[in-house]
CSV table of C-alpha atoms (C1' of nucleotides) in Angstrom, one decimal:
chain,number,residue,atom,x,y,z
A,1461,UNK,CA,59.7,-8.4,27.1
A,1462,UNK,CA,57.7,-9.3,24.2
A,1463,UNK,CA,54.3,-10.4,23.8
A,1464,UNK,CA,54.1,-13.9,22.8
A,1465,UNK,CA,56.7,-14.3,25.6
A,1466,UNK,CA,54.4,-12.9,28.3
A,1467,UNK,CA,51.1,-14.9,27.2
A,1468,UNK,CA,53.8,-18.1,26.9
A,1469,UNK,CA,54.3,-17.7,31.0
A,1470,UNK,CA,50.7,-16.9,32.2
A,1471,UNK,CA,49.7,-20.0,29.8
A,1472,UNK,CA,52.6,-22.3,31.6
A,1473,UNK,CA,50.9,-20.7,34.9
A,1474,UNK,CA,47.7,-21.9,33.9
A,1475,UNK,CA,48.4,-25.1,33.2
A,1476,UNK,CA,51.1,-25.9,36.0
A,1477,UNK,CA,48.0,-24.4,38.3
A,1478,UNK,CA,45.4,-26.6,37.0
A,1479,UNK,CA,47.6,-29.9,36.9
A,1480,UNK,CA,48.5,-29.3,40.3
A,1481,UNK,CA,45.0,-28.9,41.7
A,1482,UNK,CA,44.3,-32.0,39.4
A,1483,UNK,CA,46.8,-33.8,40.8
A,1484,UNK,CA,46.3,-32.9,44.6
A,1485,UNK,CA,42.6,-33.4,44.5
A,1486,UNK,CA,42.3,-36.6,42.7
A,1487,UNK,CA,45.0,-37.9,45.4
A,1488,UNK,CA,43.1,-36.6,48.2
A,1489,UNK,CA,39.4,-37.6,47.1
A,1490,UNK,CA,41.2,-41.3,46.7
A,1491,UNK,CA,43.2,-41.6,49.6
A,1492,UNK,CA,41.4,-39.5,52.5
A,1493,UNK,CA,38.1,-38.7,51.2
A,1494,UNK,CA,38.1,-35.5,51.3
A,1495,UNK,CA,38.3,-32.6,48.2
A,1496,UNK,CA,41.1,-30.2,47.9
A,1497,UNK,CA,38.7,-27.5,49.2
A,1498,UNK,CA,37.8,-29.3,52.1
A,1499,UNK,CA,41.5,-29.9,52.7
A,1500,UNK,CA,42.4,-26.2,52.5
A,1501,UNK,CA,39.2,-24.6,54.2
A,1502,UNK,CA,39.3,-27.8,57.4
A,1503,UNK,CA,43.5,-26.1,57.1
A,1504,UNK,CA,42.6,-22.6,57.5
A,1505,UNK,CA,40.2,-23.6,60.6
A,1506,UNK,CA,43.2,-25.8,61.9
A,1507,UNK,CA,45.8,-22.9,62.0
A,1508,UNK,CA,43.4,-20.4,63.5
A,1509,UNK,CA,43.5,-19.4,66.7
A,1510,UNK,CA,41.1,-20.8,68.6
A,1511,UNK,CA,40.8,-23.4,65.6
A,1512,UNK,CA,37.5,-21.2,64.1
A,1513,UNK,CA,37.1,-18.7,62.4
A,1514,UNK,CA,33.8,-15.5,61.7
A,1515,UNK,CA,31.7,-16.6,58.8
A,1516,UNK,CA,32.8,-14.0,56.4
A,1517,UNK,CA,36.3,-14.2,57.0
A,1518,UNK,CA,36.6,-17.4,56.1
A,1519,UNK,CA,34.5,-16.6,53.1
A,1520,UNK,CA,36.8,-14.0,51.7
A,1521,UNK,CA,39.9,-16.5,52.6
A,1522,UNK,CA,37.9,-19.2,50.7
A,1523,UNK,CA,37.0,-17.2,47.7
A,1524,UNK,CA,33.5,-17.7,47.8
A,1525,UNK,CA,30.5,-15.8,48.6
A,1526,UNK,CA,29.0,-15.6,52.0
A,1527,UNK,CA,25.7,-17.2,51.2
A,1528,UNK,CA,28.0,-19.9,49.3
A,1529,UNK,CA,29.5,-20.6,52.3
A,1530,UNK,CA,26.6,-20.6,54.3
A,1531,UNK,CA,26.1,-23.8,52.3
A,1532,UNK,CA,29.2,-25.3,51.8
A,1533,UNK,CA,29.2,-25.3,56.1
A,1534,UNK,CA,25.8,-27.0,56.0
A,1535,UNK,CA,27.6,-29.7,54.5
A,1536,UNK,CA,30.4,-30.0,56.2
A,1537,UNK,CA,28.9,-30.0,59.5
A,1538,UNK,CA,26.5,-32.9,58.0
A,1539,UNK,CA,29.7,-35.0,57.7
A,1540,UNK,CA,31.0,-34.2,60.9
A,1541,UNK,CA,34.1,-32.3,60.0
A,1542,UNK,CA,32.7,-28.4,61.8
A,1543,UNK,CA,30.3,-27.3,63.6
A,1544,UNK,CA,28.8,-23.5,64.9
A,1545,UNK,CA,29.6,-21.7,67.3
A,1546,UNK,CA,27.3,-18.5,68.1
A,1547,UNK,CA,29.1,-16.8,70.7
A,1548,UNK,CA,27.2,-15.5,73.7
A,1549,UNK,CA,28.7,-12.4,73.7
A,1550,UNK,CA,27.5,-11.4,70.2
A,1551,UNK,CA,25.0,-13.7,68.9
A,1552,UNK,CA,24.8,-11.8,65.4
A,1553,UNK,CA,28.1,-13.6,64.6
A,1554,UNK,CA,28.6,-17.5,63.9
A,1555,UNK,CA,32.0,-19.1,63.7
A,1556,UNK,CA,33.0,-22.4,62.0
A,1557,UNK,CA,34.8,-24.6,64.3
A,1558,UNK,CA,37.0,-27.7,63.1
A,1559,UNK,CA,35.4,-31.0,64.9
A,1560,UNK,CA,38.1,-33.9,66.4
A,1561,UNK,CA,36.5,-35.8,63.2
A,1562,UNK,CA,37.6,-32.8,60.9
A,1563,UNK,CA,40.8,-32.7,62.7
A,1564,UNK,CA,41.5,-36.6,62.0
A,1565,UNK,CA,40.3,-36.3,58.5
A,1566,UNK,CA,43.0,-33.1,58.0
A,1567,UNK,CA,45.7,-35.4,59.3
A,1568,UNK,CA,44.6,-37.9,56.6
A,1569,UNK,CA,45.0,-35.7,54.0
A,1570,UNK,CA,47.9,-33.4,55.2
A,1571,UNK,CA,49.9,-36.7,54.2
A,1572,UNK,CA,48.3,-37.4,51.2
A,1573,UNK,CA,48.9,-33.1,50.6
A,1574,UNK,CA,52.6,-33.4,51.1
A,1575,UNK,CA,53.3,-35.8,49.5
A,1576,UNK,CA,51.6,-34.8,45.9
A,1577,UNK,CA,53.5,-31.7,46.9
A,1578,UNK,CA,57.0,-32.9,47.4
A,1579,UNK,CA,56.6,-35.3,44.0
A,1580,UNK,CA,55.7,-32.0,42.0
A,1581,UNK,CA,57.2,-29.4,43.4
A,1582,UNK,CA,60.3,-31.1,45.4
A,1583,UNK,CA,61.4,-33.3,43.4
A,1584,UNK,CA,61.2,-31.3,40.1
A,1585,UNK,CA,63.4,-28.7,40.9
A,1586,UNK,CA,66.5,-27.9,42.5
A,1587,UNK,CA,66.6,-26.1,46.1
A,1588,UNK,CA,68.2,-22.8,44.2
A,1589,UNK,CA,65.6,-22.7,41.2
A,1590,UNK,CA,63.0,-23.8,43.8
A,1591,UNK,CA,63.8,-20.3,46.4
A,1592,UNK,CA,64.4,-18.7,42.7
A,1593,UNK,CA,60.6,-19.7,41.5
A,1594,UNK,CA,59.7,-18.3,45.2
A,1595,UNK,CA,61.3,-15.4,44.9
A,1596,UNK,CA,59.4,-14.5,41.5
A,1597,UNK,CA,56.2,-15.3,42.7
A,1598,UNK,CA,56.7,-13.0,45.5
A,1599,UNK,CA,57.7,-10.2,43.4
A,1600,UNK,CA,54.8,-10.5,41.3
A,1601,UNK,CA,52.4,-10.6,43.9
A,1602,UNK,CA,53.4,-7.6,45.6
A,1603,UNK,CA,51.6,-5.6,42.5
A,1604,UNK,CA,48.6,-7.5,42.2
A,1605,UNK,CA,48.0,-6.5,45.8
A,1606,UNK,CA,48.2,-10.2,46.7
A,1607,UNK,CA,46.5,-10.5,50.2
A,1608,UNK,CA,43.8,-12.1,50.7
B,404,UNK,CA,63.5,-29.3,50.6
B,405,UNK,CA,61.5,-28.8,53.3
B,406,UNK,CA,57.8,-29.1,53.7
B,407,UNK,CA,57.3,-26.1,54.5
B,408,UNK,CA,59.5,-24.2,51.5
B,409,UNK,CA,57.2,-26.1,49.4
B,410,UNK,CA,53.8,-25.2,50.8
B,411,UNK,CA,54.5,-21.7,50.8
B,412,UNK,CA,55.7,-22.2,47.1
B,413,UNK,CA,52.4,-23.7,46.5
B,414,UNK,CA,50.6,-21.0,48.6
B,415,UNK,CA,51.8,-18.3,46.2
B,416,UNK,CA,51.7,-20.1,43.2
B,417,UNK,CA,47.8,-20.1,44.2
B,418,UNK,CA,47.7,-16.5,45.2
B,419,UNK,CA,49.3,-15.7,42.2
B,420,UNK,CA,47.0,-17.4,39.7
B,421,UNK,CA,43.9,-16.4,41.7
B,422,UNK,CA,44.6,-12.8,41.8
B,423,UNK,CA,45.9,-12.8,37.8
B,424,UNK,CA,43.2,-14.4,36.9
B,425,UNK,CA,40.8,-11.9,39.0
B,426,UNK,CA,42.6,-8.8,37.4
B,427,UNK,CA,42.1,-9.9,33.9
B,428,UNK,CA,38.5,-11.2,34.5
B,429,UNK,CA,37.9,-7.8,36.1
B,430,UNK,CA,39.4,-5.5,33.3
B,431,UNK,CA,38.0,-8.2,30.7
B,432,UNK,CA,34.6,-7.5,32.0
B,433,UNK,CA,34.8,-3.7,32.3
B,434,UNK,CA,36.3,-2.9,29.1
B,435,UNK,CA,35.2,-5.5,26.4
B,436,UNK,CA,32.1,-6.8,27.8
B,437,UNK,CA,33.6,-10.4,27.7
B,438,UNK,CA,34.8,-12.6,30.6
B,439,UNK,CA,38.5,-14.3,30.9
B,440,UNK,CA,37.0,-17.4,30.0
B,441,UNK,CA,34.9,-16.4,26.9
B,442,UNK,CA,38.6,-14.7,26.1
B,443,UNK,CA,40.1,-17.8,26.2
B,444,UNK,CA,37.2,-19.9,24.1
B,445,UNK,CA,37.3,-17.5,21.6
B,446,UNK,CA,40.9,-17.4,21.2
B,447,UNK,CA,41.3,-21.4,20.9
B,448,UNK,CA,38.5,-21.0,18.0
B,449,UNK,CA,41.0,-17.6,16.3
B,450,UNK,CA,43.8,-19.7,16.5
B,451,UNK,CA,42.4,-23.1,15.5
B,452,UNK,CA,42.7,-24.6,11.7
B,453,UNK,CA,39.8,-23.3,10.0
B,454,UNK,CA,38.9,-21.2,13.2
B,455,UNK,CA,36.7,-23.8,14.5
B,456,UNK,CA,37.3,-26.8,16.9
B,457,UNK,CA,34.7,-30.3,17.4
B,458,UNK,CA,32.9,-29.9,20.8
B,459,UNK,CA,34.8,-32.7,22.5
B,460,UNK,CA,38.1,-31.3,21.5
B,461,UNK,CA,36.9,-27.6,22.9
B,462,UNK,CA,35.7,-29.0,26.1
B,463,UNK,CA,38.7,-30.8,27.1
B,464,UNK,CA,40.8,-28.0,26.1
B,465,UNK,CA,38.8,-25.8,28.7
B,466,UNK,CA,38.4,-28.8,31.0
B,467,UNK,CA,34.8,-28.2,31.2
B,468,UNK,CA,32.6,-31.4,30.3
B,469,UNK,CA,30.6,-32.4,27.2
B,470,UNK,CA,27.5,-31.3,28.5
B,471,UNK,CA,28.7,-28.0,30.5
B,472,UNK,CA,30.5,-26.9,27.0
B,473,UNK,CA,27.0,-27.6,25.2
B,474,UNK,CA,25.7,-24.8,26.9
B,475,UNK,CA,28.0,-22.3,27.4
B,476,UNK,CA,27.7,-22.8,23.6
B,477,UNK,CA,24.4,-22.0,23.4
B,478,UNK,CA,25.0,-18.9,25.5
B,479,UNK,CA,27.6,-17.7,23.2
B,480,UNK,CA,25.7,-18.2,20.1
B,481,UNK,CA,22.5,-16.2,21.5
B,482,UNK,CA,24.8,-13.8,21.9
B,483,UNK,CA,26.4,-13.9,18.6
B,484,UNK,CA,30.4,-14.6,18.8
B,485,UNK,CA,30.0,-18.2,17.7
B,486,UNK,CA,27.7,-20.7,15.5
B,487,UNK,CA,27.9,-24.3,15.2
B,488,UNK,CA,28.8,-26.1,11.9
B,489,UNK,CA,27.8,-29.5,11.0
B,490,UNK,CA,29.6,-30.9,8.4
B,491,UNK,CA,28.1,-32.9,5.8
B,492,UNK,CA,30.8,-35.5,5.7
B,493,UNK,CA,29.9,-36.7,9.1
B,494,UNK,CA,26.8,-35.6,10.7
B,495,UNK,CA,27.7,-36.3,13.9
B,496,UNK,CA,29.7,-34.3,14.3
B,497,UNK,CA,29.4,-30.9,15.8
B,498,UNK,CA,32.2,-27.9,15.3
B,499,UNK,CA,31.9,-24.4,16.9
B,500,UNK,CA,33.6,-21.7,14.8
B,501,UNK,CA,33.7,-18.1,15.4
B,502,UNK,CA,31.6,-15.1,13.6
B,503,UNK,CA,33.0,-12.1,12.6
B,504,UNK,CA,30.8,-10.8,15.8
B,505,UNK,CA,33.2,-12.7,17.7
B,506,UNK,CA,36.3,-11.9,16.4
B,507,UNK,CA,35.6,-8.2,16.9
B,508,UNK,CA,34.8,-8.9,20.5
B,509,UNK,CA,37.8,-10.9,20.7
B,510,UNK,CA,40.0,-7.9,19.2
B,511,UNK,CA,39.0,-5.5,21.9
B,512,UNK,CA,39.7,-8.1,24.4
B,513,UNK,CA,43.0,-9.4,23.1
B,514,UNK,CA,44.3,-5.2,23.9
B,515,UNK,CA,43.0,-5.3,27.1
B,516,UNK,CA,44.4,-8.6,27.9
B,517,UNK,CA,47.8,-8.1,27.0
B,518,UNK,CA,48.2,-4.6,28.7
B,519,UNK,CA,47.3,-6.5,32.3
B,520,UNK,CA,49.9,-9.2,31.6
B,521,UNK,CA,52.3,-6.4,30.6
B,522,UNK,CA,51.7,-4.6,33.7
B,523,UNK,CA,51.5,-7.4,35.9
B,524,UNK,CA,54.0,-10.1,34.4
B,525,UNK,CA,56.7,-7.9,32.0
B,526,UNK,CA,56.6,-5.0,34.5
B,527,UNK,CA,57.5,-6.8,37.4
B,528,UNK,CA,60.5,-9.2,36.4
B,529,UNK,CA,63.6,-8.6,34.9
B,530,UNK,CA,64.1,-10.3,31.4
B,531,UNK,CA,66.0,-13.2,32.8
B,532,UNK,CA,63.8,-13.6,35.9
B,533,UNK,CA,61.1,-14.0,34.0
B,534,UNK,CA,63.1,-16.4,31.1
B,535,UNK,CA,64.2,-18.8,34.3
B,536,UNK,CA,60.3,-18.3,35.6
B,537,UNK,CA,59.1,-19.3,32.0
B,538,UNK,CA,62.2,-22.6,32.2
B,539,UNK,CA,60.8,-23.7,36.2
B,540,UNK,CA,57.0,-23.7,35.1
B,541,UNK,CA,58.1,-25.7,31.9
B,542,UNK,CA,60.2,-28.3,34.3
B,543,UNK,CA,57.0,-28.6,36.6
B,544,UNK,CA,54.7,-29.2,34.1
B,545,UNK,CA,57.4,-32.4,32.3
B,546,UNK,CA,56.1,-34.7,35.7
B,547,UNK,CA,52.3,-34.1,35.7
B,548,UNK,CA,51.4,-34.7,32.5
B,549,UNK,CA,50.8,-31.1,31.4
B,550,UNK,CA,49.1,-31.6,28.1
B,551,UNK,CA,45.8,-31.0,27.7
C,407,DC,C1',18.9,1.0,61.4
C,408,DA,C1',23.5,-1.4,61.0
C,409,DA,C1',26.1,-5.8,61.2
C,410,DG,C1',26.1,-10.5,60.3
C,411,DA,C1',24.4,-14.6,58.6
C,412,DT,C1',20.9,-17.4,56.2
C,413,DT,C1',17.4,-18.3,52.5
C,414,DG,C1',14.9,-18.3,47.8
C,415,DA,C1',15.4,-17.7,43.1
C,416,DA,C1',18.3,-17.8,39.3
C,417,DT,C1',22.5,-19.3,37.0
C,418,DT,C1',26.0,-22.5,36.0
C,419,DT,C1',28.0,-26.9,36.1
C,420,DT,C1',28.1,-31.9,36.3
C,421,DC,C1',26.3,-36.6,35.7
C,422,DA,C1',23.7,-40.0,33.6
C,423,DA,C1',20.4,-40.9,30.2
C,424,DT,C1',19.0,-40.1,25.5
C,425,DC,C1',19.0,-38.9,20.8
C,426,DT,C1',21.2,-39.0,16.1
C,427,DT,C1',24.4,-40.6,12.7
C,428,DT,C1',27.7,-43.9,11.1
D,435,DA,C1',26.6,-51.1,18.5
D,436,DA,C1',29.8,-47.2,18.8
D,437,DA,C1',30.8,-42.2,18.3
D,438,DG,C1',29.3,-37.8,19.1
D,439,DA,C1',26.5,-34.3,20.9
D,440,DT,C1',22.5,-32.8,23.6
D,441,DT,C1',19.1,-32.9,27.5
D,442,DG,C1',16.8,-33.6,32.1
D,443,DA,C1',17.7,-33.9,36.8
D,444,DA,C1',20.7,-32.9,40.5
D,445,DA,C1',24.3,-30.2,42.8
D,446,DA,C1',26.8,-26.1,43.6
D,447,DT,C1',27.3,-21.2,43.4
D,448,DT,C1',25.8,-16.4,43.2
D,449,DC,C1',22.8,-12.5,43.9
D,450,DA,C1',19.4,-10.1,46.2
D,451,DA,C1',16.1,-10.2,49.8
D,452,DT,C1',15.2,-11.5,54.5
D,453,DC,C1',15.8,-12.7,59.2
D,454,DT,C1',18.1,-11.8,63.8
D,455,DT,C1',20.8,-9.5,67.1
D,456,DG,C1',22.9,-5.3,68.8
DNA sequence: CAAGATTGAATTTTCAATCTTT
DNA sequence: AAAGATTGAAAATTCAATCTTG
C-alpha cells in the first residue's frame, strides 16, 4: 500500500477518535454531569468483580500514572462517586470501590453513552461494514500488542 | 445493531488509537528526539502555504487552546524548530513558521514515522481491507462534523 | 528491603484577564 | 471597541522521593 494512502487512514483514525470523544464527552458533561473519563473509569469499577479494583491496576487500565491516580481518586471520592477500601488482610494495598452515588451517576450516563454511540456508530453504517470495521480493528490490534 | 456490537466497536477503536499513537510516540522519541505531537506541528507548518500558519488557526488544528499553543510555542522556539513572524501588514497578528532546524528534525521523523504505520497499518491489512477501512472512517466522520 | 500507595516539586494545560494593534 | 495573541493563576499530570505494611 502506498504512503500517502497509509498516513490518509491513521489521519481519518485521528479525527474519527477525537470527534467521538468530543462528541461523547460534551454529551455526557451536559446531560449526567459527569466527564468521559469518569464515565469509563466509574465503568471499569462497575464490571469488576467485587465492583473495585487494586490501585495500580486500575491505573494501567486508565492510562495514567499511579500518583495521577492517586489524585484523580481524591477527587472522586470528594464527589461521592468511590471510596477506599484497605483490606485487612494486606493493608499495603488500597482498592477503589464504586459508591451507590457512583453507581446512579454511571446509570445516568450509560444512557447518555449509548446513545452518542448508536447516533455515530449505529446509525452510520451498515451491520456488515459495521462487523467489517470490527474485524479490521481487531486484526490490527493483534500486532500492536493491544492489551491493556 | 446491538449495544453491545457497538461498544466493543468503540472499545477497539480506542485501543487502537491509544496503542498507535503510543508506538509512534515511543519510536518518535527514541529515534528523532521529537514527540508525535511536535511531529504533527511541524508537519502542518511543512505543508502549510508559505510553511507558516497564524496561532489561532495552529491551535484549533491541534485542538489545543490559544494560550496552551502560546507556549508549547515558546518551547519549540527555545529549542530552535520554529520562530514567530509578525507581519507588517497587520501587527496583530502572530504566524509560526518553521526553521531549517526544524525541517531537518522533521525529516528524520517523517522516516520513522512512516516505517511504524507501514508496519502497523499496511502490514496488517490486505489492500482492500484497508481501502473499505479508509471508506467506514470517512462515513463516520460525514455525521460528527469531522472538520477541524 | 520489597511491594504498594501517596506526596512534593516540576511540567503542562486551561481559563480568564490583559496587553497590543486595528 | 474588536481582533489577536500573551500572561498569571489555577488545575491536572508526571516524575522522583517518601511513607507504610509485609
Amino acid at each position: 500500500m502506498g504512503e500517502s494512502e497509509m498516513i490518509a487512514v491513521w489521519g481519518n483514525l485521528h479525527r474519527l477518535y477525537s470527534a467521538m470523544r468530543r462528541s461523547l464527552d460534551e454529551r455526557l458533561q451536559a446531560e449526567a454531569g459527569c466527564s468521559l473519563f469518569d464515565h469509563d473509569l466509574l465503568t471499569r469499577l462497575d464490571c469488576a468483580s467485587d465492583r473495585r479494583m487494586r490501585m495500580l491496576e486500575l491505573a494501567n487500565r486508565m492510562e495514567v500514572t499511579r500518583g495521577g491516580l492517586t489524585r484523580i481518586i481524591d477527587r472522586l471520592v470528594e464527589r461521592g462517586w468511590v471510596r477506599r477500601d484497605r483490606p485487612e488482610s494486606n493493608r499495603r494495598e488500597v482498592y477503589a470501590l464504586i459508591t451507590d452515588g457512583g453507581a446512579r451517576t454511571l446509570d445516568q450516563a450509560r444512557a447518555v453513552y449509548l446513545r452518542v454511540l448508536d447516533r455515530t456508530l449505529g446509525g452510520q453504517l451498515s451491520e456488515d461494514e459495521l462487523a467489517e470495521f470490527g474485524n479490521s480493528t481487531n486484526k490490527l490490534l493483534m500486532v500492536l500488542g493491544g492489551d491493556r
